[in-house]
Tab-separated table of C-alpha atoms and ligand atoms in Angstrom:
chain	number	residue	atom	x	y	z
A	1	MET	CA	-139.435	203.399	21.851
A	2	THR	CA	-139.094	205.960	24.039
A	3	VAL	CA	-136.227	206.974	27.067
A	4	LEU	CA	-138.296	206.906	30.521
A	5	VAL	CA	-137.656	209.454	33.183
A	6	PHE	CA	-138.259	209.161	36.668
A	7	GLY	CA	-138.855	212.261	37.968
A	8	LYS	CA	-140.554	215.933	36.391
A	9	THR	CA	-140.782	218.453	38.222
A	10	GLY	CA	-136.821	218.569	39.358
A	11	GLN	CA	-134.111	220.715	38.035
A	12	VAL	CA	-132.275	217.754	36.481
A	13	ALA	CA	-135.710	215.967	35.347
A	14	THR	CA	-136.794	219.670	33.843
A	15	GLU	CA	-133.847	219.407	31.819
A	16	LEU	CA	-133.918	216.442	30.171
A	17	GLN	CA	-136.874	217.216	28.755
A	18	ALA	CA	-136.706	220.383	27.373
A	19	GLN	CA	-133.385	218.855	26.023
A	20	ALA	CA	-134.477	215.354	23.814
A	21	ASP	CA	-138.264	213.893	23.248
A	22	VAL	CA	-138.733	211.457	26.768
A	23	LEU	CA	-141.529	210.497	28.825
A	24	ALA	CA	-141.150	212.450	31.999
A	25	LEU	CA	-142.824	210.459	35.516
A	26	GLY	CA	-144.062	212.252	38.218
A	27	ARG	CA	-145.071	211.803	41.584
A	28	ALA	CA	-148.285	211.711	40.134
A	29	GLU	CA	-147.524	209.359	38.364
A	30	VAL	CA	-145.207	206.915	39.981
A	31	ASP	CA	-144.769	207.418	44.011
A	32	LEU	CA	-140.512	206.275	44.664
A	33	THR	CA	-141.658	205.039	47.980
A	34	ASP	CA	-143.450	201.971	46.282
A	35	PRO	CA	-140.814	199.905	44.689
A	36	ALA	CA	-142.506	197.364	43.317
A	37	ALA	CA	-144.472	201.136	41.262
A	38	CYS	CA	-141.018	201.263	39.426
A	39	ALA	CA	-140.867	198.193	38.641
A	40	ALA	CA	-144.601	198.194	37.067
A	41	ALA	CA	-143.376	201.532	35.045
A	42	ILE	CA	-140.388	200.369	33.055
A	43	ALA	CA	-142.732	196.921	32.677
A	44	THR	CA	-145.283	198.822	31.105
A	45	HIS	CA	-143.501	201.803	28.908
A	46	ARG	CA	-140.587	199.015	27.889
A	47	PRO	CA	-138.555	202.153	27.295
A	48	ARG	CA	-134.991	202.494	25.585
A	49	VAL	CA	-133.490	203.158	27.793
A	50	VAL	CA	-134.428	204.951	31.482
A	51	ILE	CA	-132.845	207.943	33.557
A	52	ASN	CA	-133.405	208.131	36.961
A	53	ALA	CA	-133.298	211.854	38.050
A	54	ALA	CA	-135.678	211.658	41.204
A	55	ALA	CA	-134.637	211.168	44.532
A	56	TYR	CA	-135.499	212.529	48.045
A	57	THR	CA	-132.713	215.951	48.211
A	58	ALA	CA	-133.693	217.457	51.566
A	59	VAL	CA	-130.109	216.911	53.089
A	60	ASP	CA	-131.083	218.265	57.083
A	61	ARG	CA	-134.755	216.299	56.531
A	62	ALA	CA	-133.564	212.563	55.778
A	63	GLU	CA	-132.043	213.512	59.310
A	64	GLU	CA	-134.946	212.489	60.973
A	65	ASP	CA	-137.103	211.018	58.139
A	66	GLU	CA	-134.564	208.343	56.815
A	67	ALA	CA	-136.820	205.833	55.998
A	68	THR	CA	-138.418	207.978	53.783
A	69	ALA	CA	-135.729	208.674	51.668
A	70	ALA	CA	-133.927	204.977	52.488
A	71	LEU	CA	-137.265	203.957	49.740
A	72	VAL	CA	-136.638	207.179	47.747
A	73	ASN	CA	-132.784	206.610	47.205
A	74	GLY	CA	-132.747	203.037	48.417
A	75	ALA	CA	-134.741	200.877	47.594
A	76	ALA	CA	-136.534	202.352	44.704
A	77	PRO	CA	-133.073	202.677	42.727
A	78	GLY	CA	-132.272	198.719	43.556
A	79	ALA	CA	-136.297	197.796	42.282
A	80	MET	CA	-136.143	200.069	39.039
A	81	ALA	CA	-132.317	198.243	37.829
A	82	ARG	CA	-133.827	195.233	38.612
A	83	ALA	CA	-136.759	195.488	36.497
A	84	CYS	CA	-133.872	196.571	33.505
A	85	ALA	CA	-131.743	193.591	34.415
A	86	GLU	CA	-134.581	191.374	33.859
A	87	LEU	CA	-135.420	193.457	30.661
A	88	GLY	CA	-132.590	194.031	28.552
A	89	ILE	CA	-132.598	197.768	29.839
A	90	PRO	CA	-130.128	200.152	30.135
A	91	LEU	CA	-130.189	202.143	33.073
A	92	VAL	CA	-128.650	205.931	34.178
A	93	HIS	CA	-128.633	206.918	37.229
A	94	ILE	CA	-127.752	209.141	39.008
A	95	SER	CA	-126.113	210.355	42.640
A	96	THR	CA	-123.914	212.382	44.725
A	97	ASP	CA	-120.361	213.515	46.074
A	98	TYR	CA	-121.959	213.075	50.146
A	99	VAL	CA	-121.678	209.621	49.763
A	100	PHE	CA	-117.579	210.571	50.458
A	101	ASP	CA	-116.349	211.112	54.033
A	102	GLY	CA	-114.725	214.733	52.634
A	103	ALA	CA	-111.631	214.273	54.104
A	104	GLY	CA	-108.730	215.376	51.979
A	105	GLU	CA	-107.781	217.711	49.775
A	106	ALA	CA	-107.943	215.557	46.504
A	107	ALA	CA	-109.957	214.679	44.868
A	108	PHE	CA	-111.991	211.457	45.017
A	109	ALA	CA	-112.171	208.910	42.393
A	110	PRO	CA	-115.024	206.573	41.239
A	111	ASP	CA	-113.742	203.489	43.312
A	112	HIS	CA	-112.388	205.992	46.683
A	113	PRO	CA	-114.030	203.814	49.295
A	114	THR	CA	-117.390	205.522	50.707
A	115	GLY	CA	-118.226	206.866	53.730
A	116	PRO	CA	-120.960	208.952	54.226
A	117	LEU	CA	-121.765	211.706	56.762
A	118	GLY	CA	-125.601	212.193	56.884
A	119	ALA	CA	-129.075	210.180	56.474
A	120	TYR	CA	-128.816	211.406	52.346
A	121	GLY	CA	-125.586	210.181	52.018
A	122	ARG	CA	-126.726	206.494	53.033
A	123	THR	CA	-129.540	206.305	51.537
A	124	LYS	CA	-127.733	207.336	48.195
A	125	LEU	CA	-125.588	205.234	48.637
A	126	ALA	CA	-127.577	202.245	48.757
A	127	GLY	CA	-129.338	203.034	45.861
A	128	GLU	CA	-125.976	203.305	44.774
A	129	ASP	CA	-125.215	199.346	45.785
A	130	ALA	CA	-128.773	198.819	44.911
A	131	VAL	CA	-127.773	199.607	40.719
A	132	ARG	CA	-124.455	197.683	40.607
A	133	ALA	CA	-125.592	194.095	42.625
A	134	SER	CA	-129.135	194.304	40.134
A	135	GLY	CA	-126.820	193.099	36.984
A	136	ALA	CA	-128.461	195.806	34.849
A	137	THR	CA	-126.550	197.567	32.203
A	138	HIS	CA	-126.219	200.638	34.391
A	139	ALA	CA	-124.029	203.309	34.520
A	140	ILE	CA	-123.842	205.474	37.976
A	141	LEU	CA	-123.248	209.136	37.485
A	142	ARG	CA	-122.127	210.892	40.965
A	143	THR	CA	-121.932	214.611	41.060
A	144	SER	CA	-122.082	217.775	42.680
A	145	TRP	CA	-123.568	220.851	43.743
A	146	VAL	CA	-126.456	221.420	41.160
A	147	PHE	CA	-127.680	225.251	39.862
A	148	SER	CA	-130.170	225.333	37.334
A	149	ALA	CA	-133.253	228.495	37.373
A	150	HIS	CA	-136.147	225.904	38.101
A	151	GLY	CA	-136.606	224.388	41.583
A	152	ALA	CA	-134.197	225.108	44.459
A	153	ASN	CA	-131.235	225.270	44.733
A	154	PHE	CA	-127.997	227.332	46.582
A	155	VAL	CA	-127.866	230.286	43.416
A	156	LYS	CA	-131.599	230.785	44.124
A	157	THR	CA	-131.027	230.865	47.427
A	158	MET	CA	-128.166	233.132	47.546
A	159	LEU	CA	-130.386	235.410	45.210
A	160	ARG	CA	-133.318	235.803	46.994
A	161	LEU	CA	-131.369	236.374	50.651
A	162	SER	CA	-129.712	238.957	48.490
A	163	GLU	CA	-133.343	240.774	48.137
A	164	THR	CA	-132.873	241.556	52.648
A	165	ARG	CA	-129.096	241.231	52.857
A	166	ASN	CA	-125.858	242.929	52.216
A	167	GLU	CA	-123.526	241.194	53.976
A	168	LEU	CA	-123.885	237.420	54.107
A	169	SER	CA	-122.197	234.316	56.025
A	170	VAL	CA	-121.213	231.537	53.801
A	171	VAL	CA	-119.239	228.677	54.608
A	172	ALA	CA	-115.356	228.471	53.415
A	173	ASP	CA	-114.354	224.656	54.170
A	174	GLN	CA	-116.871	222.997	52.659
A	175	VAL	CA	-115.279	222.318	48.396
A	176	GLY	CA	-116.874	221.101	45.711
A	177	GLY	CA	-118.092	221.691	41.646
A	178	PRO	CA	-120.838	223.563	41.345
A	179	THR	CA	-122.832	221.948	38.446
A	180	SER	CA	-125.794	222.955	36.461
A	181	ALA	CA	-128.816	220.887	35.834
A	182	GLY	CA	-128.263	221.161	31.544
A	183	ALA	CA	-125.092	220.250	31.988
A	184	ILE	CA	-125.951	217.154	33.947
A	185	ALA	CA	-129.314	216.255	31.224
A	186	ALA	CA	-126.962	216.717	28.955
A	187	ALA	CA	-124.820	214.087	30.698
A	188	CYS	CA	-127.343	211.816	30.625
A	189	LEU	CA	-128.292	211.713	27.622
A	190	SER	CA	-125.260	211.332	25.912
A	191	ILE	CA	-124.610	208.366	28.051
A	192	ALA	CA	-127.814	206.501	27.181
A	193	ASP	CA	-127.102	206.672	24.376
A	194	GLN	CA	-123.413	205.383	24.338
A	195	LEU	CA	-124.355	203.071	27.124
A	196	SER	CA	-126.809	201.482	24.704
A	197	ALA	CA	-124.218	201.245	21.765
A	198	ASP	CA	-121.803	199.876	24.471
A	199	PRO	CA	-123.120	197.682	27.935
A	200	GLY	CA	-119.133	197.538	28.423
A	201	LYS	CA	-119.502	201.220	29.784
A	202	SER	CA	-121.546	200.078	32.347
A	203	GLY	CA	-120.018	201.543	35.775
A	204	THR	CA	-119.883	204.063	38.470
A	205	TYR	CA	-118.752	207.470	36.908
A	206	HIS	CA	-118.270	211.249	37.427
A	207	PHE	CA	-119.396	214.436	36.621
A	208	ALA	CA	-118.782	217.511	38.074
A	209	GLY	CA	-118.575	221.284	37.110
A	210	TRP	CA	-115.127	223.034	37.162
A	211	PRO	CA	-113.167	225.021	38.793
A	212	ASP	CA	-114.184	223.594	42.325
A	213	VAL	CA	-114.764	226.266	44.849
A	214	SER	CA	-116.097	227.123	48.059
A	215	TRP	CA	-119.603	227.780	49.058
A	216	ALA	CA	-118.415	230.950	49.951
A	217	ASP	CA	-116.833	232.149	46.835
A	218	PHE	CA	-119.233	230.308	44.668
A	219	ALA	CA	-121.684	233.097	46.285
A	220	ARG	CA	-119.706	235.484	45.592
A	221	GLU	CA	-119.234	234.799	42.260
A	222	ILE	CA	-123.302	235.176	42.220
A	223	PHE	CA	-123.390	238.197	42.817
A	224	ALA	CA	-120.864	239.306	40.904
A	225	GLN	CA	-122.662	237.987	38.236
A	226	ALA	CA	-125.657	239.045	39.429
A	227	GLY	CA	-124.930	242.581	39.771
A	228	ARG	CA	-125.735	242.542	43.655
A	229	PRO	CA	-123.754	244.393	45.692
A	230	VAL	CA	-123.714	241.419	49.426
A	231	THR	CA	-120.168	241.036	50.953
A	232	VAL	CA	-119.849	237.438	51.564
A	233	HIS	CA	-117.857	236.219	54.426
A	234	ASP	CA	-116.131	232.926	54.923
A	235	ILE	CA	-117.079	231.069	57.551
A	236	PRO	CA	-115.637	227.804	58.966
A	237	ALA	CA	-118.916	224.938	58.737
A	238	SER	CA	-118.586	224.855	62.998
A	239	ASP	CA	-120.143	228.365	62.711
A	240	TYR	CA	-123.640	227.260	60.625
A	241	PRO	CA	-124.658	224.407	62.721
A	242	THR	CA	-127.119	221.711	60.389
A	243	PRO	CA	-128.925	218.846	61.032
A	244	ALA	CA	-126.408	216.860	59.148
A	245	ARG	CA	-122.998	216.589	58.654
A	246	ARG	CA	-121.816	218.089	54.634
A	247	PRO	CA	-118.829	216.531	53.874
A	248	ALA	CA	-115.419	219.318	53.167
A	249	ASN	CA	-113.909	217.990	49.793
A	250	SER	CA	-116.377	217.043	47.372
A	251	ARG	CA	-113.915	217.732	44.969
A	252	MET	CA	-114.478	214.508	42.031
A	253	ASP	CA	-111.883	213.216	39.794
A	254	CYS	CA	-113.660	213.512	36.619
A	255	SER	CA	-110.980	212.251	34.267
A	256	ALA	CA	-113.008	208.387	33.800
A	257	THR	CA	-115.929	209.797	32.110
A	258	GLN	CA	-113.972	212.448	30.362
A	259	ALA	CA	-111.914	209.337	29.111
A	260	ARG	CA	-114.507	206.258	28.548
A	261	PHE	CA	-117.265	209.556	27.391
A	262	GLY	CA	-115.822	212.550	25.892
A	263	ILE	CA	-117.573	215.006	28.986
A	264	ASP	CA	-116.113	217.659	29.776
A	265	ARG	CA	-116.113	219.050	32.795
A	266	PRO	CA	-118.697	221.790	32.161
A	267	ASP	CA	-117.170	225.430	33.423
A	268	TRP	CA	-120.064	226.245	35.665
A	269	ARG	CA	-119.180	230.200	36.062
A	270	THR	CA	-120.686	229.952	31.828
A	271	ASP	CA	-123.456	227.451	32.729
A	272	LEU	CA	-124.273	230.932	35.930
A	273	HIS	CA	-124.426	233.539	33.526
A	274	ALA	CA	-127.025	231.615	31.807
A	275	VAL	CA	-128.951	230.639	34.374
A	276	LEU	CA	-129.433	234.316	35.692
A	277	ARG	CA	-130.025	234.789	32.064
A	278	ALA	CA	-132.601	233.251	32.910
A	279	LEU	CA	-133.678	234.258	35.635
A	280	GLY	CA	-133.646	238.116	34.062
A	281	ILE	CA	-131.257	238.858	36.090
A	282	GLY	CA	-128.007	240.568	35.348
A	283	GLY	CA	-125.328	240.685	32.342
B	301	NDP	N1	-130.197	219.096	44.562
B	301	NDP	C1	-127.707	218.615	44.720
B	301	NDP	O1	-127.247	219.667	44.554
B	301	NDP	C2	-127.553	217.648	44.256
B	301	NDP	C3	-128.764	216.300	43.110
B	301	NDP	N2	-128.093	214.945	43.419
B	301	NDP	C4	-128.721	214.210	42.266
B	301	NDP	O2	-129.658	214.482	41.757
B	301	NDP	C5	-130.624	214.292	41.342
B	301	NDP	C6	-131.345	214.634	40.391
B	301	NDP	O3	-131.547	216.296	41.257
B	301	NDP	P1	-132.068	217.239	41.297
B	301	NDP	O4	-132.762	217.372	40.147
B	301	NDP	O5	-131.163	218.390	42.395
B	301	NDP	O6	-133.794	217.656	42.251
B	301	NDP	P2	-134.767	217.962	42.733
B	301	NDP	O7	-134.899	217.945	44.523
B	301	NDP	O8	-134.421	219.073	42.272
B	301	NDP	O9	-135.820	217.042	42.482
B	301	NDP	C7	-136.024	215.584	43.295
B	301	NDP	C8	-137.264	215.166	42.372
B	301	NDP	O10	-137.378	213.724	42.419
B	301	NDP	C9	-139.168	213.627	42.462
B	301	NDP	N3	-139.258	213.001	44.031
B	301	NDP	C10	-139.311	213.029	45.459
B	301	NDP	N4	-138.910	212.448	45.665
B	301	NDP	C11	-139.867	211.190	45.510
B	301	NDP	C12	-141.704	210.384	45.650
B	301	NDP	N5	-141.791	209.910	46.512
B	301	NDP	N6	-141.951	210.163	44.295
B	301	NDP	C13	-141.852	210.099	43.161
B	301	NDP	N7	-140.452	211.930	42.851
B	301	NDP	C14	-139.567	211.974	43.804
B	301	NDP	C15	-139.246	214.922	43.522
B	301	NDP	O11	-140.705	215.031	43.399
B	301	NDP	P3	-141.827	215.941	43.484
B	301	NDP	O12	-141.441	217.636	42.656
B	301	NDP	O13	-143.008	215.907	43.292
B	301	NDP	O14	-141.284	215.987	45.096
B	301	NDP	C16	-138.306	216.014	42.105
B	301	NDP	O15	-138.739	215.692	41.061
B	301	NDP	C17	-130.838	213.403	42.320
B	301	NDP	O16	-130.527	212.632	41.756
B	301	NDP	C18	-130.171	213.640	43.320
B	301	NDP	O17	-130.019	212.851	44.513
B	301	NDP	C19	-126.335	215.370	43.363
B	301	NDP	C20	-125.642	215.869	43.596
B	301	NDP	C21	-126.033	217.391	44.074
B	302	TDO	C1	-128.176	229.527	52.810
B	302	TDO	C2	-126.379	229.548	53.426
B	302	TDO	C3	-125.193	228.657	53.906
B	302	TDO	N1	-124.259	228.225	53.922
B	302	TDO	C4	-123.656	226.866	54.037
B	302	TDO	C5	-125.159	225.750	53.977
B	302	TDO	C6	-123.775	224.451	53.202
B	302	TDO	O1	-122.874	224.692	54.318
B	302	TDO	C7	-123.873	225.173	52.085
B	302	TDO	C8	-124.777	224.684	51.137
B	302	TDO	O2	-125.978	224.603	51.234
B	302	TDO	P1	-127.245	224.104	51.250
B	302	TDO	O3	-128.056	223.693	51.904
B	302	TDO	O4	-127.344	224.264	48.736
B	302	TDO	O5	-126.407	222.676	50.348
B	302	TDO	P2	-127.218	220.865	50.563
B	302	TDO	O6	-127.906	221.331	50.476
B	302	TDO	O7	-126.272	220.344	51.064
B	302	TDO	O8	-125.951	221.178	48.615
B	302	TDO	C9	-126.228	219.524	48.880
B	302	TDO	O9	-127.332	218.471	47.780
B	302	TDO	C10	-127.218	217.684	47.308
B	302	TDO	C11	-128.691	217.255	47.702
B	302	TDO	C12	-126.209	217.105	47.236
B	302	TDO	O10	-126.313	215.827	46.679
B	302	TDO	C13	-125.124	217.195	46.935
B	302	TDO	O11	-124.218	218.003	45.953
B	302	TDO	C14	-124.952	219.562	47.506
B	302	TDO	O12	-125.572	219.899	46.132
B	302	TDO	O13	-123.926	226.371	52.735
B	302	TDO	C15	-124.290	228.999	55.042
B	302	TDO	O14	-123.196	229.260	54.731
B	302	TDO	N2	-124.568	230.415	54.599
B	302	TDO	C16	-126.260	231.056	54.014
B	302	TDO	O15	-126.448	231.504	53.925
B	303	MG	MG1	-130.693	221.793	50.132
């Protein structure tokens, strides 16, 4: 009886494979644009638990390719969840802060009304709704601002830019919790075990690194830890136009995750040290 992971090359999928003995299915094995193939893989492998760590995560590209994003982020998790419900297998599904509209300054509780601002958030919300409707034992874990030594993320973008720039303008009016992929993988594995033991823990939960910061402050800490002499200038999001609108407030209330599963918000500054070390950068 194994742990089946959708996703193989992604940030969280890579960490899941490093931390546990899992069967990871990449795009070559199962393409999430084919939801029936997701259900068939679950029926074939009959795992102890399923973790969905695959998604269409290109936020700006999703604006012009919402049909593909809707299949991967919406229909595929729905098909996975219905297969899990039929076979009595618990499902851990990862979602995002981008399901919220980003209004206000208070941390969003898991049951706060959603209101995605763009195609990525809309399609991720469709996936959540399909999982909740499936009848499967499930945990939807919303996380935010994922970084790791692998794959594409803000930390690696900042490090790349620092090779040619000593000044950067970074958005300062979007605030959230950077979260390491390693911490998310550990949380998913713990939640998977706890959900198997107690299906009553089914629900929607938040998990984000602490403390909440702006992208500009996140960039400053990256350069400080990496020993890169880059000056970061605060700018409003309106000075950094992108195809997709992003939430100004991505703060998430993670207290239910601590109360229900005993999992604390990880200090992202500590995890950043580890990621930089893994990249051979900084002290
Ligand atoms: N990245 C972030 O900042 C955040 C991510 N999340 C969520 O966390 C989860 C994990 O994200 P993360 O690890 O960063 O993801 P990545 O962007 O690092 O990786 C995405 C993974 O999904 C796979 N994938 C995409 N499309 C398909 C497809 N059609 N068929 C099969 N596989 C596909 C990719 O495979 P391939 O390499 O072949 O393209 C890749 O393995 C996702 O649910 C995401 O929405 C939540 C908040 C923030
Ligand atoms: C490169 C760069 C970005 N920015 C801004 C743009 C944006 O507001 C912010 C972050 O840019 P990114 O493209 O890394 O962010 P983005 O891809 O939107 O990150 C999101 O990805 C999805 C998958 C999620 O689920 C979210 O939690 C979040 O992590 O930084 C600058 O201000 N200056 C810069 O030089
Ligand atoms: Mg991005």
